[in-house]
Amino acid sequence: DTEVTQTPKHLVMGMTNKKSLKCEQHMGHRAMYWYKQKAKKPPELMFVYSYEKLSINESVPSRFSPECPNSSLLNLHLHALQPEDSALYLCASSQGGSAGGMGETQYFGPGTRLLVL
Amino acid sequence: GEDVEQSLFLSVREGDSSVINCTYTDSSSTYLYWYKQEPGAGLQLLTYIFSNMDMKQDQRLTVLLNKKDKHLSLRIADTQTGDSAIYFCAEIPSGTYKYIFGTGTRLKVLA
């Protein structure tokens, strides 16, 4: 099973709202990722968690707050977003073995399409 | 720079072969990947190739790697309308978790 699930599938929020995106995998992977993807562009890495610890933050604004409650779950908390934050948010996971090796093949979820009004 | 280049658009007729090209940047990348993204969906891992291989075949998919020129290609035989999507190549430079994605090629298959 190489499935990564994400909820919700779609989300519309105002600039003053607080919402959360959720991601789950049951492949025993120890690395999990958040990406942001704008239309017709490749995904851009936001955060990487390795063994439930934040290992990479790609200078993402603080209105995005990641959380990894356990090895299977990854959340992205959203607060005071801007219209330019509207995008497809993708979660991915990988085995979390030696960096650059086969363990780093990433499996992606279906994404959450976010619209900020 | 870190740009992984792909042609933007490819149009083929159903039943023909499609070839999608990618020029990557980091010779230390151990694995190179091809992902497919259908409209409104996530990225589906199609295939990958280890950097010490020249070719890998997986059913209708053939990956060719020219390490000297840092050129990767994906050939889809007997292309079907269901193959219409955006195709991204990706590399992971050695020692990092970070994918470097190509710019994406939109494949349109005409019936």
Short mmCIF file of C-alpha atoms in Angstrom, two decimals:
data_model
loop_
_atom_site.label_atom_id
_atom_site.label_comp_id
_atom_site.label_asym_id
_atom_site.label_seq_id
_atom_site.Cartn_x
_atom_site.Cartn_y
_atom_site.Cartn_z
CA ASP A 1 0.00 0.00 0.00
CA THR A 2 1.52 3.31 -1.09
CA GLU A 3 -1.38 5.53 -0.12
CA VAL A 4 -1.17 8.96 1.42
CA THR A 5 -4.54 10.49 2.31
CA GLN A 6 -5.35 14.17 2.75
CA THR A 7 -8.40 15.96 4.12
CA PRO A 8 -10.24 18.03 3.24
CA LYS A 9 -10.18 17.76 -0.54
CA HIS A 10 -11.30 21.37 -0.94
CA LEU A 11 -11.23 24.29 1.51
CA VAL A 12 -12.47 27.85 1.20
CA MET A 13 -11.50 30.24 3.98
CA GLY A 14 -11.52 33.91 4.75
CA MET A 15 -8.41 35.83 5.66
CA THR A 16 -9.34 35.88 9.36
CA ASN A 17 -10.16 32.16 9.66
CA LYS A 18 -8.14 29.40 11.28
CA LYS A 19 -8.21 26.01 9.60
CA SER A 20 -6.10 22.88 9.43
CA LEU A 21 -5.08 20.49 6.68
CA LYS A 22 -4.51 16.85 7.56
CA CYS A 23 -2.34 14.16 6.05
CA GLU A 24 -2.03 10.50 6.99
CA GLN A 25 0.07 7.55 5.87
CA HIS A 26 0.31 3.99 7.16
CA MET A 27 3.38 2.85 5.25
CA GLY A 28 5.67 3.17 8.26
CA HIS A 29 7.41 6.12 6.62
CA ARG A 30 9.38 8.38 8.94
CA ALA A 31 9.73 11.43 6.70
CA MET A 32 6.75 13.59 5.75
CA TYR A 33 6.54 16.69 3.60
CA TRP A 34 4.29 19.64 2.82
CA TYR A 35 4.36 21.21 -0.62
CA LYS A 36 2.54 24.15 -2.16
CA GLN A 37 1.67 23.99 -5.84
CA LYS A 38 0.38 26.85 -7.96
CA ALA A 39 -1.36 26.19 -11.26
CA LYS A 40 0.89 24.91 -14.06
CA LYS A 41 3.97 24.98 -11.79
CA PRO A 42 5.95 22.23 -10.06
CA PRO A 43 5.41 21.72 -6.33
CA GLU A 44 7.44 23.91 -3.98
CA LEU A 45 8.72 22.37 -0.77
CA MET A 46 7.49 24.02 2.45
CA PHE A 47 8.39 21.72 5.35
CA VAL A 48 10.04 18.37 6.02
CA TYR A 49 9.56 16.29 9.15
CA SER A 50 11.98 13.50 9.86
CA TYR A 51 11.22 11.13 12.75
CA GLU A 52 8.52 13.57 13.90
CA LYS A 53 10.93 16.48 14.17
CA LEU A 54 10.92 19.48 11.87
CA SER A 55 14.09 19.21 9.82
CA ILE A 56 13.49 21.65 6.97
CA ASN A 57 11.50 24.90 6.88
CA GLU A 58 11.87 26.57 3.52
CA SER A 59 11.43 30.10 4.92
CA VAL A 60 7.66 29.69 5.01
CA PRO A 61 5.63 32.57 6.56
CA SER A 62 4.51 31.97 10.14
CA ARG A 63 0.85 32.00 9.10
CA PHE A 64 1.58 28.36 8.10
CA SER A 65 2.31 26.18 11.12
CA PRO A 66 3.12 22.49 10.68
CA GLU A 67 2.63 19.82 13.31
CA CYS A 68 3.54 16.14 13.40
CA PRO A 69 1.60 14.53 16.28
CA ASN A 70 2.91 11.04 15.51
CA SER A 71 4.71 9.12 12.80
CA SER A 72 1.56 8.63 10.71
CA LEU A 73 0.03 12.10 10.87
CA LEU A 74 1.01 15.50 9.60
CA ASN A 75 -1.03 18.66 10.00
CA LEU A 76 -0.73 22.13 8.53
CA HIS A 77 -2.40 24.84 10.59
CA LEU A 78 -3.48 27.92 8.68
CA HIS A 79 -4.14 31.35 10.17
CA ALA A 80 -4.58 34.81 8.65
CA LEU A 81 -3.82 33.64 5.14
CA GLN A 82 -3.65 35.90 2.12
CA PRO A 83 -5.38 35.41 -1.26
CA GLU A 84 -1.98 34.60 -2.82
CA ASP A 85 -1.83 31.55 -0.55
CA SER A 86 -4.57 29.95 -2.66
CA ALA A 87 -3.03 26.82 -4.15
CA LEU A 88 -3.00 23.02 -4.09
CA TYR A 89 -1.31 21.78 -0.91
CA LEU A 90 0.32 18.41 -1.26
CA CYS A 91 1.53 16.07 1.42
CA ALA A 92 4.12 13.39 0.72
CA SER A 93 5.99 10.75 2.68
CA SER A 94 9.15 8.71 2.26
CA GLN A 95 10.89 5.97 4.22
CA GLY A 96 13.21 8.42 5.92
CA GLY A 97 16.39 6.39 5.45
CA SER A 98 19.75 7.74 4.28
CA ALA A 99 19.33 11.06 2.52
CA GLY A 100 19.57 10.79 -1.25
CA GLY A 101 19.07 7.03 -1.24
CA MET A 102 16.18 4.90 -2.39
CA GLY A 103 14.42 5.52 0.90
CA GLU A 104 13.72 9.05 -0.22
CA THR A 105 11.30 8.14 -2.98
CA GLN A 106 8.33 10.31 -2.14
CA TYR A 107 4.70 9.23 -2.35
CA PHE A 108 2.17 11.99 -2.70
CA GLY A 109 -1.38 12.43 -1.48
CA PRO A 110 -4.19 13.81 -3.66
CA GLY A 111 -3.85 17.30 -2.24
CA THR A 112 -6.11 19.90 -0.68
CA ARG A 113 -7.22 22.69 -2.97
CA LEU A 114 -7.29 25.86 -0.88
CA LEU A 115 -9.03 29.08 -1.82
CA VAL A 116 -8.49 32.15 0.36
CA LEU A 117 -11.05 34.91 -0.07
CA GLY B 1 21.29 27.41 -11.10
CA GLU B 2 18.87 24.73 -10.02
CA ASP B 3 16.53 24.73 -13.05
CA VAL B 4 15.56 21.30 -14.31
CA GLU B 5 14.30 21.92 -17.82
CA GLN B 6 11.44 20.27 -19.66
CA SER B 7 9.58 21.26 -22.79
CA LEU B 8 6.25 22.80 -21.85
CA PHE B 9 3.88 21.00 -24.16
CA LEU B 10 3.60 17.84 -26.25
CA SER B 11 0.70 16.72 -28.41
CA VAL B 12 0.43 13.21 -29.88
CA ARG B 13 -2.22 11.07 -31.51
CA GLU B 14 -3.68 8.10 -29.70
CA GLY B 15 -1.64 4.97 -30.41
CA ASP B 16 1.56 6.88 -31.21
CA SER B 17 4.62 6.99 -28.93
CA SER B 18 5.31 10.01 -26.73
CA VAL B 19 8.77 11.11 -25.68
CA ILE B 20 9.13 13.59 -22.84
CA ASN B 21 12.57 15.04 -22.22
CA CYS B 22 14.25 16.44 -19.13
CA THR B 23 17.63 18.06 -18.59
CA TYR B 24 18.66 17.87 -14.97
CA THR B 25 21.35 19.73 -13.10
CA ASP B 26 23.04 17.75 -10.34
CA SER B 27 25.36 14.91 -11.32
CA SER B 28 25.32 13.66 -7.71
CA SER B 29 21.64 12.69 -7.93
CA THR B 30 21.41 8.97 -7.29
CA TYR B 31 17.84 8.48 -8.43
CA LEU B 32 15.79 10.28 -11.04
CA TYR B 33 12.02 10.11 -11.12
CA TRP B 34 9.04 10.60 -13.35
CA TYR B 35 5.72 11.67 -11.86
CA LYS B 36 2.33 12.07 -13.54
CA GLN B 37 -0.23 14.65 -12.42
CA GLU B 38 -3.77 14.55 -13.74
CA PRO B 39 -5.96 17.67 -13.44
CA GLY B 40 -6.85 18.44 -9.83
CA ALA B 41 -4.92 15.45 -8.50
CA GLY B 42 -1.70 14.75 -6.64
CA LEU B 43 1.52 13.42 -8.12
CA GLN B 44 1.60 9.75 -9.05
CA LEU B 45 4.99 8.05 -9.09
CA LEU B 46 5.36 6.48 -12.53
CA THR B 47 8.87 5.15 -12.53
CA TYR B 48 12.42 5.91 -11.47
CA ILE B 49 15.93 5.07 -12.64
CA PHE B 50 19.12 4.59 -10.68
CA SER B 51 21.94 6.79 -11.91
CA ASN B 52 24.21 3.87 -12.89
CA MET B 53 21.62 2.58 -15.38
CA ASP B 54 21.18 3.66 -18.99
CA MET B 55 17.69 2.36 -19.52
CA LYS B 56 14.74 0.99 -17.62
CA GLN B 57 11.60 -0.51 -19.12
CA ASP B 58 8.33 -0.91 -17.26
CA GLN B 59 5.43 -2.06 -19.44
CA ARG B 60 4.61 0.86 -21.77
CA LEU B 61 7.20 3.12 -20.14
CA THR B 62 10.86 3.33 -21.12
CA VAL B 63 13.26 5.61 -19.28
CA LEU B 64 16.57 6.55 -20.91
CA LEU B 65 19.37 8.22 -18.99
CA ASN B 66 22.39 9.95 -20.51
CA LYS B 67 24.44 10.84 -17.45
CA LYS B 68 27.17 12.58 -19.45
CA ASP B 69 24.66 15.06 -20.87
CA LYS B 70 22.41 15.00 -17.76
CA HIS B 71 19.52 14.09 -20.01
CA LEU B 72 16.57 11.97 -18.99
CA SER B 73 13.68 10.91 -21.19
CA LEU B 74 10.38 9.08 -20.74
CA ARG B 75 8.91 7.20 -23.67
CA ILE B 76 5.28 6.13 -23.50
CA ALA B 77 4.40 3.48 -26.06
CA ASP B 78 0.88 3.22 -27.52
CA THR B 79 -0.19 6.48 -25.88
CA GLN B 80 -3.80 6.52 -24.69
CA THR B 81 -6.17 9.40 -23.89
CA GLY B 82 -5.79 8.47 -20.22
CA ASP B 83 -2.12 9.42 -20.48
CA SER B 84 -3.08 13.08 -20.92
CA ALA B 85 -1.57 14.83 -17.90
CA ILE B 86 1.41 16.88 -16.75
CA TYR B 87 4.63 14.91 -16.38
CA PHE B 88 7.34 16.05 -13.97
CA CYS B 89 10.87 14.74 -13.79
CA ALA B 90 12.62 15.08 -10.44
CA GLU B 91 16.07 14.54 -8.98
CA ILE B 92 17.34 14.36 -5.41
CA PRO B 93 20.92 15.60 -5.06
CA SER B 94 22.99 13.34 -2.87
CA GLY B 95 22.79 14.13 0.85
CA THR B 96 19.42 15.90 0.74
CA TYR B 97 15.74 15.10 1.11
CA LYS B 98 14.87 17.87 -1.31
CA TYR B 99 13.44 17.04 -4.72
CA ILE B 100 14.31 19.35 -7.57
CA PHE B 101 11.36 19.17 -9.93
CA GLY B 102 11.38 19.89 -13.62
CA THR B 103 9.13 22.57 -14.99
CA GLY B 104 6.58 19.98 -16.17
CA THR B 105 5.44 18.86 -19.62
CA ARG B 106 1.76 18.91 -20.47
CA LEU B 107 0.95 15.90 -22.65
CA LYS B 108 -2.21 16.07 -24.71
CA VAL B 109 -3.37 12.91 -26.47
CA LEU B 110 -5.68 13.41 -29.43
CA ALA B 111 -8.25 10.71 -30.19
#
